[in-house]
Short mmCIF file of C-alpha atoms and ligand atoms in Angstrom, two decimals:
data_model
loop_
_atom_site.label_atom_id
_atom_site.label_comp_id
_atom_site.label_asym_id
_atom_site.label_seq_id
_atom_site.Cartn_x
_atom_site.Cartn_y
_atom_site.Cartn_z
CA MET A 4 -173.56 40.21 -80.51
CA PRO A 5 -170.48 38.84 -82.20
CA SER A 6 -168.63 42.17 -82.48
CA THR A 7 -168.53 42.67 -78.73
CA GLN A 8 -167.57 39.07 -78.11
CA ARG A 9 -164.58 39.06 -80.33
CA TRP A 10 -162.43 41.35 -78.17
CA PRO A 11 -162.48 39.38 -74.94
CA GLU A 12 -161.68 36.22 -76.95
CA GLN A 13 -158.65 37.82 -78.56
CA GLY A 14 -157.55 39.19 -75.22
CA TRP A 15 -157.80 35.73 -73.67
CA ALA A 16 -155.74 34.16 -76.49
CA LEU A 17 -153.02 36.77 -76.00
CA LEU A 18 -152.98 36.08 -72.21
CA GLN A 19 -152.62 32.34 -72.87
CA LEU A 20 -149.74 33.02 -75.17
CA LEU A 21 -147.98 35.06 -72.47
CA LEU A 22 -148.51 32.36 -69.92
CA VAL A 23 -147.02 29.71 -72.23
CA ALA A 24 -144.06 31.99 -72.91
CA SER A 25 -143.38 32.64 -69.22
CA PHE A 26 -143.69 28.94 -68.29
CA SER A 27 -141.34 27.77 -70.96
CA GLN A 28 -138.59 30.10 -69.73
CA ALA A 29 -138.17 28.71 -66.22
CA GLU A 30 -137.70 24.94 -66.00
CA GLU A 31 -136.91 24.60 -62.30
CA PRO A 32 -139.35 26.58 -60.26
CA VAL A 33 -137.30 29.00 -58.25
CA CYS A 34 -138.71 31.24 -55.52
CA ARG A 35 -137.22 34.58 -54.96
CA GLN A 36 -138.01 36.49 -51.82
CA ARG A 37 -139.46 39.91 -52.59
CA GLY A 38 -139.16 42.63 -49.99
CA ASP A 39 -138.07 42.23 -46.39
CA PRO A 40 -138.37 38.78 -44.85
CA GLU A 41 -140.92 38.58 -42.06
CA ASN A 42 -139.74 37.26 -38.70
CA PRO A 43 -142.14 36.01 -36.13
CA GLN A 44 -142.55 38.06 -32.91
CA LEU A 45 -142.60 34.87 -30.81
CA SER A 46 -141.11 31.56 -31.84
CA LYS A 47 -139.75 28.28 -30.65
CA ASN A 48 -138.71 25.28 -32.69
CA GLY A 49 -140.39 21.93 -32.44
CA ASP A 50 -140.96 18.72 -34.39
CA ILE A 51 -144.25 20.03 -35.73
CA MET A 52 -144.86 23.77 -36.12
CA LEU A 53 -148.04 25.75 -35.52
CA GLY A 54 -148.51 29.32 -36.75
CA GLY A 55 -150.30 32.06 -34.85
CA ILE A 56 -151.59 35.46 -35.97
CA TYR A 57 -152.77 37.89 -33.33
CA SER A 58 -152.88 41.59 -33.07
CA PHE A 59 -150.37 42.76 -30.37
CA HIS A 60 -150.44 46.34 -31.52
CA THR A 61 -153.39 48.37 -32.74
CA SER A 62 -151.25 49.85 -35.50
CA TRP A 63 -147.63 50.29 -36.42
CA LYS A 64 -147.16 53.67 -34.90
CA ASP A 65 -145.50 56.02 -37.33
CA ARG A 66 -142.76 58.12 -35.97
CA GLN A 67 -143.82 61.63 -36.65
CA ASP A 68 -140.46 62.87 -37.82
CA THR A 69 -138.50 61.49 -40.77
CA TYR A 70 -140.03 58.35 -42.16
CA ARG A 71 -136.42 57.15 -42.56
CA GLN A 72 -136.59 54.80 -39.56
CA LYS A 73 -138.72 51.69 -39.38
CA PRO A 74 -142.04 52.36 -37.64
CA LEU A 75 -141.86 51.68 -33.91
CA PRO A 76 -144.78 49.75 -32.50
CA LEU A 77 -146.07 50.63 -29.06
CA GLU A 78 -149.41 49.68 -27.56
CA CYS A 79 -149.79 46.06 -26.46
CA THR A 80 -153.32 44.71 -26.50
CA ARG A 81 -155.24 41.59 -25.63
CA GLY A 82 -153.50 39.84 -28.56
CA PHE A 83 -150.74 39.04 -26.10
CA GLN A 84 -153.25 37.14 -23.92
CA PHE A 85 -154.41 35.01 -26.90
CA ALA A 86 -150.82 34.23 -27.76
CA GLN A 87 -150.19 33.25 -24.12
CA ALA A 88 -153.21 30.97 -24.17
CA MET A 89 -151.80 29.27 -27.29
CA LEU A 90 -148.43 28.85 -25.62
CA PHE A 91 -150.08 27.38 -22.54
CA ALA A 92 -151.89 24.71 -24.62
CA ILE A 93 -148.69 23.92 -26.54
CA GLU A 94 -146.65 23.53 -23.36
CA GLU A 95 -149.30 21.35 -21.75
CA ILE A 96 -149.38 19.07 -24.79
CA ASN A 97 -145.62 19.04 -24.88
CA ASN A 98 -145.56 17.99 -21.27
CA SER A 99 -148.20 15.33 -21.66
CA THR A 100 -147.38 11.72 -22.35
CA GLU A 101 -150.98 10.98 -23.34
CA ILE A 102 -151.16 13.20 -26.40
CA LEU A 103 -148.40 13.25 -29.08
CA PRO A 104 -145.90 11.40 -26.85
CA GLY A 105 -142.28 12.11 -27.80
CA ILE A 106 -143.26 14.88 -30.21
CA SER A 107 -142.75 18.52 -29.48
CA LEU A 108 -144.91 21.28 -30.91
CA GLY A 109 -143.16 24.47 -31.89
CA TYR A 110 -144.65 27.78 -32.85
CA LYS A 111 -144.21 30.94 -34.93
CA ILE A 112 -146.48 33.77 -33.78
CA TYR A 113 -146.81 36.93 -35.73
CA ASP A 114 -148.29 40.36 -34.88
CA SER A 115 -150.85 41.47 -37.42
CA CYS A 116 -151.17 44.94 -35.86
CA ALA A 117 -154.89 45.07 -36.53
CA SER A 118 -154.13 45.40 -40.24
CA ILE A 119 -155.68 43.06 -42.77
CA ALA A 120 -152.85 43.68 -45.24
CA ARG A 121 -150.34 42.58 -42.54
CA SER A 122 -152.46 39.54 -41.67
CA VAL A 123 -152.18 38.35 -45.25
CA ARG A 124 -148.53 39.11 -45.45
CA VAL A 125 -147.61 37.17 -42.33
CA ALA A 126 -149.95 34.31 -43.35
CA LEU A 127 -147.96 33.98 -46.55
CA ALA A 128 -144.71 34.14 -44.57
CA LEU A 129 -146.09 31.26 -42.47
CA ALA A 130 -147.21 29.30 -45.58
CA ASN A 131 -143.86 29.77 -47.27
CA GLY A 132 -141.90 29.02 -44.15
CA ASN A 133 -138.97 30.86 -45.68
CA GLU A 134 -138.81 33.98 -43.64
CA ILE A 135 -135.23 33.27 -42.58
CA LEU A 136 -133.86 32.97 -46.09
CA SER A 137 -131.68 35.78 -47.17
CA ALA A 138 -133.54 38.18 -49.37
CA LEU A 139 -130.81 37.74 -51.97
CA SER A 140 -130.71 33.94 -52.22
CA GLU A 141 -132.66 32.04 -54.83
CA ALA A 142 -133.90 28.93 -53.07
CA PRO A 143 -136.11 26.25 -54.62
CA CYS A 144 -139.84 26.63 -53.78
CA ARG A 145 -140.62 25.01 -50.45
CA THR A 146 -143.88 23.59 -49.41
CA ALA A 147 -145.43 24.53 -46.11
CA GLN A 148 -143.75 23.08 -43.05
CA LEU A 149 -146.38 24.14 -40.60
CA GLN A 150 -149.57 22.22 -40.00
CA ALA A 151 -152.11 24.85 -38.88
CA ILE A 152 -152.55 28.54 -38.26
CA MET A 153 -154.20 29.68 -35.03
CA GLY A 154 -156.12 32.98 -35.31
CA GLU A 155 -157.11 35.60 -36.48
CA THR A 156 -159.42 37.25 -34.03
CA SER A 157 -161.91 39.17 -36.20
CA SER A 158 -163.95 38.04 -39.17
CA SER A 159 -162.59 40.36 -41.92
CA PRO A 160 -158.91 39.40 -41.43
CA CYS A 161 -159.97 35.75 -41.31
CA MET A 162 -161.74 36.04 -44.61
CA ALA A 163 -158.58 37.57 -46.19
CA VAL A 164 -156.23 35.05 -44.67
CA ALA A 165 -158.48 32.05 -45.35
CA THR A 166 -158.74 33.15 -49.00
CA VAL A 167 -154.98 33.15 -49.50
CA ILE A 168 -154.15 29.98 -47.51
CA GLY A 169 -157.11 27.97 -48.80
CA PRO A 170 -155.27 26.72 -51.91
CA PHE A 171 -152.49 25.34 -49.67
CA HIS A 172 -155.11 23.52 -47.54
CA ILE A 173 -153.54 24.86 -44.37
CA PRO A 174 -156.19 24.74 -41.65
CA MET A 175 -156.84 28.09 -39.94
CA ILE A 176 -158.60 27.93 -36.60
CA SER A 177 -160.13 31.11 -35.25
CA HIS A 178 -161.20 31.62 -31.62
CA PHE A 179 -163.42 34.64 -32.13
CA ALA A 180 -164.44 35.16 -35.77
CA THR A 181 -168.17 34.59 -35.86
CA CYS A 182 -169.26 35.82 -39.32
CA ALA A 183 -171.59 33.27 -40.88
CA CYS A 184 -169.96 34.10 -44.23
CA LEU A 185 -166.87 32.13 -43.10
CA SER A 186 -168.87 28.87 -43.18
CA ASP A 187 -168.87 29.02 -46.99
CA LYS A 188 -166.55 26.05 -47.78
CA THR A 189 -166.28 26.95 -51.43
CA LYS A 190 -164.62 30.22 -50.50
CA TYR A 191 -162.82 29.25 -47.30
CA PRO A 192 -162.16 25.49 -47.62
CA SER A 193 -159.68 25.33 -44.74
CA PHE A 194 -161.27 27.78 -42.29
CA LEU A 195 -162.36 26.34 -38.94
CA ARG A 196 -163.36 27.89 -35.61
CA THR A 197 -163.97 27.16 -31.98
CA ILE A 198 -166.82 29.65 -31.66
CA PRO A 199 -170.32 29.28 -33.15
CA SER A 200 -171.28 31.08 -36.31
CA ASP A 201 -173.48 34.21 -36.21
CA TYR A 202 -176.00 32.15 -38.25
CA TYR A 203 -177.14 31.09 -34.77
CA GLN A 204 -176.44 34.28 -32.81
CA SER A 205 -178.43 36.56 -35.16
CA ARG A 206 -181.43 34.34 -35.13
CA ALA A 207 -181.27 33.94 -31.37
CA LEU A 208 -181.10 37.74 -30.98
CA ALA A 209 -184.26 38.07 -33.11
CA GLN A 210 -185.96 35.51 -30.92
CA LEU A 211 -184.85 37.36 -27.83
CA VAL A 212 -186.26 40.68 -29.03
CA TRP A 213 -189.47 38.95 -30.05
CA HIS A 214 -189.71 37.16 -26.71
CA PHE A 215 -189.91 40.46 -24.89
CA GLY A 216 -192.54 41.76 -27.33
CA TRP A 217 -190.27 44.48 -28.76
CA THR A 218 -191.61 44.86 -32.25
CA TRP A 219 -190.38 48.41 -33.04
CA VAL A 220 -186.59 48.63 -32.78
CA GLY A 221 -183.60 50.49 -34.12
CA ALA A 222 -180.39 48.82 -35.28
CA ILE A 223 -176.68 49.80 -35.33
CA ARG A 224 -173.95 47.61 -36.76
CA THR A 225 -170.25 47.69 -37.34
CA ASN A 226 -169.59 48.51 -40.97
CA ASP A 227 -167.50 45.37 -41.70
CA ASP A 228 -168.11 41.78 -42.54
CA TYR A 229 -168.96 40.93 -38.92
CA GLY A 230 -171.57 43.66 -38.43
CA ASN A 231 -173.03 43.70 -41.93
CA ASN A 232 -173.47 39.94 -42.14
CA GLY A 233 -174.68 39.60 -38.59
CA MET A 234 -177.26 42.33 -39.04
CA ALA A 235 -178.41 41.03 -42.39
CA ILE A 236 -179.29 37.69 -40.76
CA PHE A 237 -180.89 39.45 -37.82
CA THR A 238 -183.02 41.64 -40.12
CA GLU A 239 -184.28 38.67 -42.10
CA ALA A 240 -185.00 36.60 -39.03
CA SER A 241 -186.76 39.47 -37.28
CA GLN A 242 -188.99 40.23 -40.29
CA HIS A 243 -190.24 36.66 -40.15
CA LEU A 244 -191.16 37.26 -36.54
CA GLY A 245 -192.99 40.53 -37.28
CA ILE A 246 -190.37 42.84 -35.80
CA CYS A 247 -190.00 46.15 -37.58
CA LEU A 248 -186.75 48.12 -37.83
CA GLU A 249 -187.26 51.87 -37.54
CA TYR A 250 -183.71 52.53 -38.70
CA SER A 251 -180.57 50.54 -39.45
CA VAL A 252 -177.27 52.37 -39.47
CA ALA A 253 -173.65 51.27 -39.97
CA PHE A 254 -170.66 52.72 -38.15
CA PHE A 255 -166.90 52.14 -38.17
CA ARG A 256 -164.40 53.30 -35.60
CA THR A 257 -162.49 55.45 -38.09
CA ASP A 258 -165.62 57.24 -39.29
CA PRO A 259 -165.46 61.07 -39.16
CA PRO A 260 -167.31 62.92 -36.33
CA ASP A 261 -170.15 64.18 -38.57
CA LYS A 262 -171.07 60.57 -39.43
CA ILE A 263 -171.29 59.77 -35.71
CA GLN A 264 -173.35 62.92 -35.19
CA LYS A 265 -175.79 61.77 -37.91
CA ILE A 266 -176.26 58.48 -36.10
CA ILE A 267 -176.90 60.27 -32.81
CA ASP A 268 -179.43 62.53 -34.56
CA ILE A 269 -181.24 59.50 -35.91
CA ILE A 270 -181.40 57.87 -32.46
CA LYS A 271 -182.63 61.12 -30.91
CA ALA A 272 -185.31 61.59 -33.54
CA SER A 273 -186.50 57.95 -33.32
CA THR A 274 -189.50 56.70 -31.41
CA SER A 275 -188.21 53.15 -30.72
CA LYS A 276 -186.69 52.51 -27.36
CA VAL A 277 -184.83 49.32 -28.17
CA ILE A 278 -181.46 49.42 -29.98
CA VAL A 279 -180.03 46.24 -31.42
CA ALA A 280 -176.28 46.74 -31.70
CA PHE A 281 -174.33 44.25 -33.80
CA LEU A 282 -171.02 45.98 -32.98
CA SER A 283 -167.50 44.87 -32.44
CA HIS A 284 -166.11 45.90 -29.02
CA LYS A 285 -163.65 48.17 -30.77
CA ASP A 286 -166.51 50.20 -32.30
CA MET A 287 -168.61 50.26 -29.14
CA ASP A 288 -165.46 51.54 -27.47
CA VAL A 289 -165.58 54.64 -29.69
CA LEU A 290 -169.37 55.05 -29.79
CA ILE A 291 -169.89 54.87 -26.04
CA HIS A 292 -168.05 58.19 -25.54
CA ASP A 293 -170.28 60.07 -28.02
CA LEU A 294 -173.42 58.45 -26.58
CA SER A 295 -172.36 59.59 -23.15
CA ASP A 296 -171.62 63.12 -24.30
CA HIS A 297 -175.18 63.34 -25.68
CA ASN A 298 -176.83 61.82 -22.60
CA LEU A 299 -178.49 59.17 -24.72
CA THR A 300 -179.88 57.22 -21.78
CA GLY A 301 -183.15 55.36 -21.44
CA TYR A 302 -182.64 52.87 -24.25
CA GLN A 303 -182.78 49.14 -23.96
CA TRP A 304 -179.67 47.75 -25.64
CA VAL A 305 -179.52 44.32 -27.23
CA GLY A 306 -175.93 43.42 -28.10
CA SER A 307 -173.81 40.98 -29.97
CA GLU A 308 -171.22 38.86 -28.14
CA SER A 309 -168.22 40.96 -29.05
CA TRP A 310 -169.17 43.86 -26.71
CA ILE A 311 -171.90 42.48 -24.53
CA PHE A 312 -169.60 40.49 -22.32
CA ASP A 313 -166.61 42.76 -22.53
CA SER A 314 -165.78 44.03 -19.08
CA GLN A 315 -163.67 46.89 -20.50
CA ILE A 316 -166.76 48.28 -22.27
CA ALA A 317 -168.82 48.02 -19.10
CA ALA A 318 -166.04 49.83 -17.18
CA MET A 319 -166.06 52.66 -19.73
CA ASP A 320 -169.86 53.18 -19.51
CA ARG A 321 -169.57 55.76 -16.75
CA HIS A 322 -172.96 57.33 -17.52
CA HIS A 323 -174.72 53.96 -17.33
CA ILE A 324 -176.05 54.22 -20.82
CA LEU A 325 -175.79 50.50 -21.37
CA ASP A 326 -177.31 49.45 -18.01
CA GLY A 327 -179.59 46.48 -18.50
CA ALA A 328 -178.24 45.55 -21.86
CA ILE A 329 -178.86 41.94 -22.92
CA GLY A 330 -177.41 39.62 -25.44
CA LEU A 331 -175.67 36.28 -25.81
CA SER A 332 -172.25 35.51 -24.56
CA ILE A 333 -169.64 32.79 -24.90
CA PRO A 334 -170.07 30.20 -22.17
CA LYS A 335 -168.05 30.77 -19.00
CA ALA A 336 -164.88 28.68 -18.82
CA HIS A 337 -162.12 27.96 -16.45
CA VAL A 338 -158.93 26.37 -17.72
CA SER A 339 -156.97 25.34 -14.68
CA GLY A 340 -153.41 26.64 -14.59
CA MET A 341 -153.87 29.08 -17.44
CA ARG A 342 -154.11 32.20 -15.36
CA GLU A 343 -150.86 31.31 -13.51
CA PHE A 344 -149.16 30.51 -16.82
CA MET A 345 -150.20 33.77 -18.34
CA MET A 346 -149.12 35.87 -15.37
CA ASP A 347 -145.66 34.33 -15.53
CA VAL A 348 -144.38 36.40 -18.42
CA LYS A 349 -140.63 35.96 -17.89
CA PRO A 350 -140.35 32.83 -20.04
CA LEU A 351 -141.47 34.98 -22.97
CA ASN A 352 -138.06 36.61 -22.79
CA SER A 353 -136.52 33.55 -24.45
CA SER A 354 -138.99 33.26 -27.34
CA SER A 355 -139.38 36.94 -28.05
CA ASN A 356 -136.06 38.73 -27.95
CA GLU A 357 -137.24 41.84 -29.76
CA MET A 358 -140.68 42.44 -28.26
CA PHE A 359 -140.05 41.47 -24.68
CA PRO A 360 -138.62 44.74 -23.26
CA GLU A 361 -141.37 46.69 -24.90
CA PHE A 362 -144.00 44.31 -23.53
CA TRP A 363 -142.49 44.55 -20.10
CA GLU A 364 -142.56 48.34 -20.30
CA THR A 365 -146.20 48.39 -21.21
CA LEU A 366 -147.06 45.81 -18.56
CA PHE A 367 -145.45 47.71 -15.69
CA ASN A 368 -145.80 51.23 -17.14
CA CYS A 369 -142.05 51.87 -16.88
CA LYS A 370 -139.17 52.43 -19.31
CA PHE A 371 -135.79 50.60 -19.57
CA LYS A 372 -132.86 52.95 -19.44
CA GLN A 373 -131.59 52.09 -22.93
CA SER A 374 -135.13 52.14 -24.31
CA LYS A 375 -135.55 53.43 -27.83
CA SER A 376 -138.91 55.00 -26.99
CA SER A 377 -137.86 57.87 -24.74
CA ALA A 378 -141.16 59.00 -23.23
CA GLY A 379 -140.48 61.76 -20.73
CA ASN A 380 -140.91 61.23 -17.04
CA GLN A 381 -141.82 57.56 -16.69
CA ARG A 382 -140.15 55.59 -13.97
CA GLU A 383 -137.32 53.29 -14.88
CA CYS A 384 -137.83 49.52 -15.19
CA THR A 385 -135.64 47.40 -12.89
CA GLY A 386 -136.48 44.02 -14.55
CA HIS A 387 -137.64 42.74 -11.15
CA GLU A 388 -141.17 44.15 -11.30
CA ASP A 389 -143.78 41.82 -10.05
CA LEU A 390 -147.30 41.32 -11.43
CA THR A 391 -148.91 40.72 -8.05
CA GLY A 392 -150.91 43.82 -7.30
CA VAL A 393 -150.72 45.07 -10.85
CA GLN A 394 -154.11 45.63 -12.38
CA ASN A 395 -154.38 46.29 -16.08
CA SER A 396 -155.83 44.79 -19.23
CA PHE A 397 -153.21 42.11 -19.19
CA THR A 398 -154.10 40.80 -15.75
CA ASP A 399 -157.83 40.98 -16.52
CA MET A 400 -158.97 37.38 -16.99
CA SER A 401 -162.56 38.19 -17.90
CA LEU A 402 -161.92 37.08 -21.47
CA MET A 403 -161.15 33.50 -20.23
CA PRO A 404 -163.98 32.10 -22.44
CA ILE A 405 -162.09 33.38 -25.54
CA PHE A 406 -158.72 32.07 -24.20
CA ASN A 407 -160.46 28.76 -23.77
CA ASN A 408 -161.41 28.90 -27.46
CA VAL A 409 -157.74 29.41 -28.40
CA TYR A 410 -156.84 26.51 -26.07
CA LYS A 411 -159.43 24.20 -27.58
CA GLY A 412 -158.18 25.07 -31.08
CA VAL A 413 -154.58 23.94 -30.29
CA TYR A 414 -155.94 20.75 -28.71
CA ALA A 415 -158.10 20.02 -31.78
CA VAL A 416 -154.93 20.25 -33.94
CA ALA A 417 -152.95 18.09 -31.51
CA HIS A 418 -155.67 15.41 -31.50
CA ALA A 419 -155.72 15.44 -35.26
CA LEU A 420 -151.98 14.99 -35.42
CA HIS A 421 -152.21 12.25 -32.80
CA ASN A 422 -154.62 10.33 -35.02
CA ILE A 423 -152.67 10.85 -38.23
CA LEU A 424 -149.41 9.71 -36.62
CA SER A 425 -151.24 6.69 -35.11
CA CYS A 426 -149.88 7.55 -31.67
CA ASN A 427 -150.30 5.14 -28.82
CA LYS A 428 -147.23 4.84 -26.54
CA THR A 429 -145.20 6.24 -29.36
CA CYS A 430 -145.98 7.96 -32.60
CA ASP A 431 -145.26 6.77 -36.16
CA ASN A 432 -142.72 9.35 -37.20
CA LYS A 433 -142.45 7.96 -40.74
CA VAL A 434 -145.82 9.48 -41.76
CA GLN A 435 -145.28 12.38 -44.09
CA LEU A 436 -147.43 15.17 -42.68
CA ASP A 437 -149.58 17.27 -44.87
CA PRO A 438 -151.84 20.10 -43.56
CA PHE A 439 -154.56 18.85 -45.89
CA MET A 440 -154.74 15.67 -43.75
CA VAL A 441 -154.93 17.69 -40.60
CA SER A 442 -157.91 19.68 -41.77
CA ARG A 443 -159.67 16.54 -42.94
CA THR A 444 -159.44 14.41 -39.76
CA PRO A 445 -162.63 13.59 -37.88
CA THR A 446 -161.42 15.70 -34.91
CA PHE A 447 -162.47 18.80 -36.79
CA HIS A 448 -166.04 17.81 -37.31
CA ILE A 449 -166.83 19.31 -33.97
CA LEU A 450 -165.70 22.77 -34.99
C1 LIG B 521 -141.11 20.78 -25.21
O1 LIG B 521 -140.37 19.88 -24.38
C2 LIG B 521 -139.01 19.75 -24.73
C3 LIG B 521 -138.40 18.63 -23.88
O2 LIG B 521 -138.85 18.73 -22.56
C4 LIG B 521 -138.34 21.06 -24.52
O3 LIG B 521 -136.98 21.02 -24.90
C5 LIG B 521 -139.02 22.17 -25.39
O4 LIG B 521 -138.44 23.41 -25.13
C6 LIG B 521 -140.48 22.20 -25.11
N1 LIG B 521 -141.18 23.09 -26.01
C7 LIG B 521 -142.13 23.94 -25.66
C8 LIG B 521 -142.75 24.76 -26.74
O5 LIG B 521 -142.50 24.05 -24.53
C1 LIG B 522 -144.63 21.62 -18.05
O1 LIG B 522 -143.67 20.93 -17.28
C2 LIG B 522 -142.82 21.78 -16.54
C3 LIG B 522 -141.80 20.92 -15.87
O2 LIG B 522 -142.34 19.89 -15.12
C4 LIG B 522 -143.59 22.62 -15.55
O3 LIG B 522 -142.78 23.52 -14.83
C5 LIG B 522 -144.64 23.42 -16.33
O4 LIG B 522 -145.46 24.18 -15.48
C6 LIG B 522 -145.49 22.56 -17.23
N1 LIG B 522 -146.32 23.37 -18.04
C7 LIG B 522 -147.60 23.22 -18.23
C8 LIG B 522 -148.32 24.21 -19.07
O5 LIG B 522 -148.25 22.37 -17.70
C1 LIG B 523 -175.86 66.13 -20.68
O1 LIG B 523 -176.22 66.33 -19.27
C2 LIG B 523 -175.33 67.15 -18.56
C3 LIG B 523 -175.72 67.07 -17.10
O2 LIG B 523 -177.08 66.77 -16.93
C4 LIG B 523 -175.46 68.56 -19.18
O3 LIG B 523 -174.58 69.45 -18.54
C5 LIG B 523 -175.06 68.50 -20.64
O4 LIG B 523 -175.22 69.77 -21.28
C6 LIG B 523 -175.94 67.47 -21.39
N1 LIG B 523 -175.40 67.33 -22.76
C7 LIG B 523 -176.19 67.36 -23.85
C8 LIG B 523 -175.48 67.23 -25.16
O5 LIG B 523 -177.38 67.44 -23.81
C1 LIG B 524 -134.45 39.07 -20.52
O1 LIG B 524 -133.31 38.33 -20.98
C2 LIG B 524 -132.11 39.14 -21.06
C3 LIG B 524 -131.04 38.25 -21.72
O2 LIG B 524 -130.97 37.06 -21.15
C4 LIG B 524 -131.74 39.59 -19.60
O3 LIG B 524 -130.58 40.39 -19.65
C5 LIG B 524 -132.90 40.39 -19.09
O4 LIG B 524 -132.62 40.72 -17.71
C6 LIG B 524 -134.22 39.62 -19.08
N1 LIG B 524 -135.28 40.49 -18.71
C7 LIG B 524 -136.12 40.23 -17.70
C8 LIG B 524 -137.13 41.27 -17.39
O5 LIG B 524 -136.10 39.22 -17.08
C1 LIG B 525 -152.04 0.83 -27.44
O1 LIG B 525 -151.07 -0.15 -27.22
C2 LIG B 525 -151.45 -1.14 -26.27
C3 LIG B 525 -150.31 -2.07 -26.00
O2 LIG B 525 -149.25 -1.86 -26.87
C4 LIG B 525 -152.70 -1.86 -26.79
O3 LIG B 525 -153.15 -2.84 -25.84
C5 LIG B 525 -153.80 -0.86 -27.06
O4 LIG B 525 -154.94 -1.53 -27.65
C6 LIG B 525 -153.33 0.22 -28.00
N1 LIG B 525 -154.35 1.24 -28.07
C7 LIG B 525 -154.85 1.66 -29.24
C8 LIG B 525 -155.85 2.73 -29.17
O5 LIG B 525 -154.45 1.23 -30.28
#
C-alpha cells in the first residue's frame, strides 16, 4: 500500500538531512561531559587498567528529609567480597614474575548499588575513562584506556552493560551471571563469563526431576531475565521428558503483598508436592519469610544455583521449609591465601578514601565520632577493631566458589595480555593495546 509507505520514507529522508547537518557543523569531534563525573569507589593506578562493577550497596539510601543533600549510601553487601577477590588476583599477578613481568595492573571499581541504570552509567564512565575531567572542560574524545570490565553479578545488569560496551569491544567477564540469553554473540559480542550458562543448568534440573520420577510439579521463578529464561529452558526440557507443570508463577522481590499472597494461595491449592524454584537468592530471601508465616512445609524443593548453595538462605529458613532441597551448585573451590587477604581490610583504606570509614563501621557495627550518619546509641569505632572473632556476612567464606570465579576471570585477562604482549622474561611494551585483541585471544575460548 503505497500511501502508508510514503510517510516513513519521508521521515527517514528528513532524519538523514538532520544527521548531515549536525555532522557538518563539528569538524573536530569534541566530547563534553554531561552531568556529574563518576569517580570509582576503589582505585589504584597501574600500567594496564581493569574495571570492576559490583554492588556494594543495595540502593542509594535516600535521606528522608530535604532531598537537597546527595543520597548517603549505607548497607554494605557481598559486593565488597567480590571486589576483594578481584584485588587479590590483581596483587598476586602484580607480585608474580611468571605472568606479566614488569607490568602492573591497576583498577577502577565502581559500586552499581543494585541498580541497572547505575551499572550502565558507571560502565560508560569506565569506557570513556574521563571521569576525572572537569565537567566544564571540552576535551577531545578519548578511546578506552582500560582493557576489561570484571562483573556484573546478575544477568539483567550484565545484559544492559554488555549492550552498551559491545560496540567498544571491551570484554566484560561476569563471575555469576548465568542467563543463557547472554551467550547470544550478535547481541553481546564482548560478554564472557567464568560460570556455565543456564542452557546446561535448566536441562540438568529437568533431568534431575525426571530421575526421581517427579512428573507433576509446580514452578516459581524470579521475574527477571535470569528466572524467566532459566524457567523457559527448564519448561521446554521437562516437556520433552514427560514432566507436567501444574502451575508456573513469577515473582520479584519488590512485588506487593497481594501478589505474594496469590502465589501462596496457588501453592496451597495445588496437588503437586515438588516445587522447582528458579529464583535469585535475593527473591528467595523475601519469599522464605512469607512461606514460613504460612507454614508451607512438606514440599520437595528443587532450586537453581543462586539460592540452593547460599548459606544465608539456609540460615534464614528457621521453620525448615527448605529441608531436603536439591539442585546444582558451583563446584567447591579453595584459593589459597584469599581468605587471609580478604580479612585484611586495612589496605583498602589507601584505595578507597571515601568508602572506607563507612565500610569499617558496617564491618564492626560501630560509628566513628565524626561520622555523617549519626545513628543513635551505637558504640564508637576506635580504628583498632580486629576481625578475629567477628562473625558477619563479610567473614562468611561460603561463597568462595564465586570468589574463585572472579579470581579466574582476572587471570584469564592477565593471560590474554601476557600473550598479546609476547611476554617471556620481559614484555613487549611497544604493542598498542586494544580491548578487542584481549577479547579475541585464545585464552578466552575456555570461558
Ligand atoms: C604492584 O607492584 C608495584 C611495585 O611493587 C606497586 O608499586 C603497586 O602498588 C602494586 N599494585 C597493586 C595493585 O598491588
Ligand atoms: C604480594 O607481595 C607482598 C610483598 O612481598 C606480600 O606482602 C603480599 O602478601 C603479596 N600479595 C599476594 C596477594 O600474594
Ligand atoms: C502456623 O503454625 C503456627 C504453629 O503451629 C500457628 O500458630 C499459626 O497460626 C500457623 N499459621 C498459619 C497461617 O496457618
Ligand atoms: C585510614 O587512613 C587514615 C588516613 O591515613 C587514618 O587516619 C585512619 O586511621 C585509617 N583508618 C583505619 C581504620 O586504619
Ligand atoms: C623465553 O626465553 C628463553 C630464553 O630467552 C627461551 O629459551 C624460551 O624459549 C622463551 N620461551 C618462550 C615461550 O618463548
